[in-house]
């Protein structure tokens, strides 16, 4: 089947994506996003993942979650949190037009902190908001900002008051989740945190997996299919 390509075929395809052609060549199109060779090249070793790669990968996770046996996942795009934190619920109200985020199990919020990627995860089944940072920084204020957003969104869209006291907010500690060992892998960490969480799997990878994850992501984005 095409989804079981030989490693050799995959490797040559990944190398070609990096090496041949023009930066503006379009290598993938989906989720209203266009991914160019230049975007894909951010997945080279020690490259900084850009918004397009992050958002495309989140799109792939959401797509997969529609299959039998996966939790229902909603992902905000990478511009959501900066807009919410600099303005208010009003500024992002239209972002969920026609969607009830509360009908999902898991909400992923990839966060761009100037020069660092982190991930916030809302689990609506457990009523938890957890913050994942591969540099171990705390994000308690970010958890609070998103809880306030959920309260306002719930009131606005469903006319239901959330009870804030029922919710658990937690910044994951360095002993709870793997940590990056360089200055450039945060984006890949965020994508893989999201990948494991959106399968309800414990997060068991480490920095040594990063080069492999990067190459795998190139293939997955080009083929719009998670391996």
Tab-separated table of C-alpha atoms in Angstrom:
chain	number	residue	atom	x	y	z
A	1	UNK	CA	0.000	0.000	0.000
A	2	UNK	CA	1.239	3.559	-0.605
A	3	UNK	CA	1.237	4.233	3.154
A	4	UNK	CA	3.878	1.611	3.698
A	5	UNK	CA	6.653	3.003	1.519
A	6	UNK	CA	10.110	1.462	1.679
A	7	UNK	CA	12.481	3.358	3.925
A	8	UNK	CA	14.767	3.885	0.983
A	9	UNK	CA	12.010	5.491	-1.094
A	10	UNK	CA	11.053	7.717	1.848
A	11	UNK	CA	14.621	8.790	2.495
A	12	UNK	CA	15.241	9.778	-1.121
A	13	UNK	CA	11.962	11.687	-1.203
A	14	UNK	CA	12.808	13.565	1.991
A	15	UNK	CA	16.285	14.441	0.714
A	16	UNK	CA	14.799	15.667	-2.568
A	17	UNK	CA	12.320	17.869	-0.686
A	18	UNK	CA	15.261	19.597	1.003
A	19	UNK	CA	17.644	19.696	-1.909
A	20	UNK	CA	16.148	20.121	-5.348
A	21	UNK	CA	14.061	22.935	-6.826
A	22	UNK	CA	13.131	26.465	-5.841
A	23	UNK	CA	12.319	27.810	-2.345
A	24	UNK	CA	8.834	28.869	-3.496
A	25	UNK	CA	7.900	25.449	-4.968
A	26	UNK	CA	4.642	24.250	-3.419
A	27	UNK	CA	5.100	20.818	-1.829
A	28	UNK	CA	1.770	20.420	-0.058
A	29	UNK	CA	-1.633	22.041	0.120
A	30	UNK	CA	-4.391	21.357	2.651
A	31	UNK	CA	-6.257	22.943	5.585
A	32	UNK	CA	-6.270	26.244	3.635
A	33	UNK	CA	-2.481	26.223	3.935
A	34	UNK	CA	0.214	26.111	1.296
A	35	UNK	CA	3.557	24.614	2.277
A	36	UNK	CA	6.589	25.555	0.181
A	37	UNK	CA	10.044	24.028	-0.023
A	38	UNK	CA	11.270	26.933	2.097
A	39	UNK	CA	8.768	25.963	4.824
A	40	UNK	CA	9.751	22.295	4.586
A	41	UNK	CA	13.415	23.259	4.931
A	42	UNK	CA	12.716	24.479	8.480
A	43	UNK	CA	12.484	20.740	9.261
A	44	UNK	CA	16.167	20.288	8.436
A	45	UNK	CA	18.372	19.524	11.465
A	46	UNK	CA	18.317	22.439	13.920
A	47	UNK	CA	15.889	24.429	11.772
A	48	UNK	CA	13.255	26.622	13.431
A	49	UNK	CA	9.752	25.348	12.592
A	50	UNK	CA	7.546	28.117	11.211
A	51	UNK	CA	3.825	28.778	11.653
A	52	UNK	CA	2.903	27.025	8.434
A	53	UNK	CA	4.592	23.780	9.401
A	54	UNK	CA	3.100	23.907	12.908
A	55	UNK	CA	-0.416	24.621	11.657
A	56	UNK	CA	-0.234	22.014	8.906
A	57	UNK	CA	0.860	19.345	11.367
A	58	UNK	CA	-1.952	20.305	13.768
A	59	UNK	CA	-4.304	19.921	10.795
A	60	UNK	CA	-3.026	16.390	10.237
A	61	UNK	CA	-3.651	15.533	13.904
A	62	UNK	CA	-7.212	16.887	13.737
A	63	UNK	CA	-7.823	14.924	10.537
A	64	UNK	CA	-6.604	11.702	12.154
A	65	UNK	CA	-8.811	12.291	15.201
A	66	UNK	CA	-11.906	11.866	13.025
A	67	UNK	CA	-11.089	8.167	12.717
A	68	UNK	CA	-12.615	5.494	14.933
A	69	UNK	CA	-10.843	5.019	18.252
A	70	UNK	CA	-9.247	8.454	18.581
A	71	UNK	CA	-10.290	11.250	20.926
A	72	UNK	CA	-12.017	14.125	19.091
A	73	UNK	CA	-9.418	16.862	18.705
A	74	UNK	CA	-9.759	20.570	18.002
A	75	UNK	CA	-6.632	22.640	17.301
A	76	UNK	CA	-6.372	26.403	17.376
A	77	UNK	CA	-3.882	27.929	15.014
A	78	UNK	CA	-0.602	29.415	16.185
A	79	UNK	CA	-1.895	33.000	15.993
A	80	UNK	CA	-4.809	32.363	18.353
A	81	UNK	CA	-3.063	32.699	21.683
A	82	UNK	CA	-1.102	35.857	20.857
A	83	UNK	CA	-4.330	37.471	19.680
A	84	UNK	CA	-6.250	36.311	22.777
A	85	UNK	CA	-3.554	37.407	25.226
A	86	UNK	CA	-3.075	40.826	23.635
A	87	UNK	CA	-6.797	41.538	23.234
A	88	UNK	CA	-9.763	39.613	24.652
A	89	UNK	CA	-12.381	36.976	23.942
A	90	UNK	CA	-14.115	39.485	21.673
A	91	UNK	CA	-11.064	39.593	19.404
A	92	UNK	CA	-11.123	35.829	18.809
A	93	UNK	CA	-14.868	35.208	19.014
A	94	UNK	CA	-15.168	34.689	15.263
A	95	UNK	CA	-12.358	32.130	15.217
A	96	UNK	CA	-14.795	29.434	16.343
A	97	UNK	CA	-17.654	30.485	14.097
A	98	UNK	CA	-19.862	27.487	13.430
A	99	UNK	CA	-17.837	25.270	15.775
A	100	UNK	CA	-18.677	24.094	19.274
A	101	UNK	CA	-15.242	23.451	20.733
A	102	UNK	CA	-16.946	21.851	23.748
A	103	UNK	CA	-18.057	18.927	21.599
A	104	UNK	CA	-14.425	17.781	21.443
A	105	UNK	CA	-12.359	15.748	23.896
A	106	UNK	CA	-9.072	17.565	23.520
A	107	UNK	CA	-8.214	21.121	22.466
A	108	UNK	CA	-4.664	21.844	21.320
A	109	UNK	CA	-3.323	25.384	21.598
A	110	UNK	CA	0.142	25.742	20.049
A	111	UNK	CA	1.740	28.879	21.452
A	112	UNK	CA	4.405	31.081	19.913
A	113	UNK	CA	6.307	33.010	22.589
A	114	UNK	CA	8.438	35.293	20.394
A	115	UNK	CA	11.305	32.813	19.936
A	116	UNK	CA	9.917	29.659	21.528
A	117	UNK	CA	7.103	27.175	20.813
A	118	UNK	CA	5.061	25.648	23.632
A	119	UNK	CA	1.771	23.772	23.846
A	120	UNK	CA	-1.308	24.151	25.972
A	121	UNK	CA	-3.749	21.231	26.121
A	122	UNK	CA	-7.333	21.386	27.323
A	123	UNK	CA	-8.837	17.997	28.186
A	124	UNK	CA	-12.586	18.527	28.330
A	125	UNK	CA	-13.156	14.967	29.596
A	126	UNK	CA	-10.940	15.491	32.642
A	127	UNK	CA	-11.433	19.250	32.989
A	128	UNK	CA	-7.699	19.855	32.931
A	129	UNK	CA	-5.571	22.521	31.306
A	130	UNK	CA	-1.943	21.497	31.007
A	131	UNK	CA	1.029	23.462	29.755
A	132	UNK	CA	3.896	21.691	27.988
A	133	UNK	CA	7.218	23.490	27.654
A	134	UNK	CA	10.326	21.644	26.476
A	135	UNK	CA	12.460	24.271	28.253
A	136	UNK	CA	10.636	23.698	31.530
A	137	UNK	CA	9.248	27.198	31.973
A	138	UNK	CA	5.985	27.534	33.864
A	139	UNK	CA	2.885	28.784	32.072
A	140	UNK	CA	0.358	29.153	34.878
A	141	UNK	CA	-0.758	32.580	33.597
A	142	UNK	CA	-1.273	31.042	30.138
A	143	UNK	CA	-3.468	28.302	31.651
A	144	UNK	CA	-5.520	30.967	33.445
A	145	UNK	CA	-5.925	33.047	30.279
A	146	UNK	CA	-7.254	30.016	28.404
A	147	UNK	CA	-9.594	28.997	31.244
A	148	UNK	CA	-11.055	32.517	31.193
A	149	UNK	CA	-11.457	32.168	27.411
A	150	UNK	CA	-13.288	28.850	27.869
A	151	UNK	CA	-15.615	30.425	30.428
A	152	UNK	CA	-16.483	33.264	28.050
A	153	UNK	CA	-16.799	30.968	25.035
A	154	UNK	CA	-19.100	28.625	26.968
A	155	UNK	CA	-21.337	31.475	28.099
A	156	UNK	CA	-21.429	33.014	24.642
A	157	UNK	CA	-21.904	29.871	22.550
A	158	UNK	CA	-23.829	27.486	24.809
A	159	UNK	CA	-25.217	29.742	27.500
A	160	UNK	CA	-23.562	27.464	30.059
A	161	UNK	CA	-21.497	28.740	32.975
A	162	UNK	CA	-18.275	26.818	33.497
A	163	UNK	CA	-17.372	26.235	37.122
A	164	UNK	CA	-13.761	27.355	37.293
A	165	UNK	CA	-13.206	25.545	40.608
A	166	UNK	CA	-13.837	22.193	38.908
A	167	UNK	CA	-10.845	22.714	36.640
A	168	UNK	CA	-7.245	21.660	37.280
A	169	UNK	CA	-4.499	23.849	35.820
A	170	UNK	CA	-0.961	22.511	35.690
A	171	UNK	CA	2.388	23.412	34.124
A	172	UNK	CA	4.229	20.176	33.368
A	173	UNK	CA	7.509	19.886	35.255
A	174	UNK	CA	10.853	18.964	33.733
A	175	UNK	CA	10.611	15.522	35.320
A	176	UNK	CA	7.169	14.925	33.763
A	177	UNK	CA	7.939	15.570	30.096
A	178	UNK	CA	11.053	15.314	27.897
A	179	UNK	CA	13.156	18.450	27.527
A	180	UNK	CA	15.057	19.748	24.517
A	181	UNK	CA	18.847	19.748	24.610
A	182	UNK	CA	19.422	22.489	22.016
A	183	UNK	CA	17.980	25.859	21.055
A	184	UNK	CA	15.995	24.825	18.023
A	185	UNK	CA	13.839	21.728	18.611
A	186	UNK	CA	10.953	23.342	20.530
A	187	UNK	CA	8.607	23.228	17.521
A	188	UNK	CA	9.187	19.521	16.985
A	189	UNK	CA	8.619	18.889	20.699
A	190	UNK	CA	5.291	20.727	20.498
A	191	UNK	CA	4.201	18.696	17.456
A	192	UNK	CA	5.133	15.415	19.123
A	193	UNK	CA	3.557	16.351	22.475
A	194	UNK	CA	0.389	17.032	20.479
A	195	UNK	CA	0.753	13.793	18.509
A	196	UNK	CA	1.037	11.587	21.616
A	197	UNK	CA	-1.700	13.464	23.500
A	198	UNK	CA	-4.104	13.258	20.556
A	199	UNK	CA	-3.731	9.465	20.684
A	200	UNK	CA	-4.139	9.344	24.491
A	201	UNK	CA	-0.615	7.929	24.652
A	202	UNK	CA	1.929	8.586	27.401
A	203	UNK	CA	4.675	10.932	26.229
A	204	UNK	CA	7.685	8.697	25.874
A	205	UNK	CA	10.206	10.152	23.470
A	206	UNK	CA	13.473	11.967	24.061
A	207	UNK	CA	15.752	14.510	22.371
A	208	UNK	CA	17.584	11.730	20.502
A	209	UNK	CA	14.394	11.095	18.490
A	210	UNK	CA	14.323	14.624	17.063
A	211	UNK	CA	16.290	14.080	13.808
A	212	UNK	CA	14.048	11.106	12.997
A	213	UNK	CA	10.852	12.997	13.894
A	214	UNK	CA	11.890	15.895	11.656
A	215	UNK	CA	12.396	13.641	8.627
A	216	UNK	CA	9.192	11.769	9.306
A	217	UNK	CA	7.275	15.078	9.471
A	218	UNK	CA	8.599	16.059	6.034
A	219	UNK	CA	7.129	12.877	4.554
A	220	UNK	CA	3.852	13.218	6.476
A	221	UNK	CA	3.329	16.829	5.392
A	222	UNK	CA	4.121	16.120	1.730
A	223	UNK	CA	1.768	13.115	1.718
A	224	UNK	CA	-0.813	14.672	4.063
A	225	UNK	CA	-0.815	11.410	5.960
A	226	UNK	CA	0.517	10.561	9.406
A	227	UNK	CA	2.638	7.423	9.555
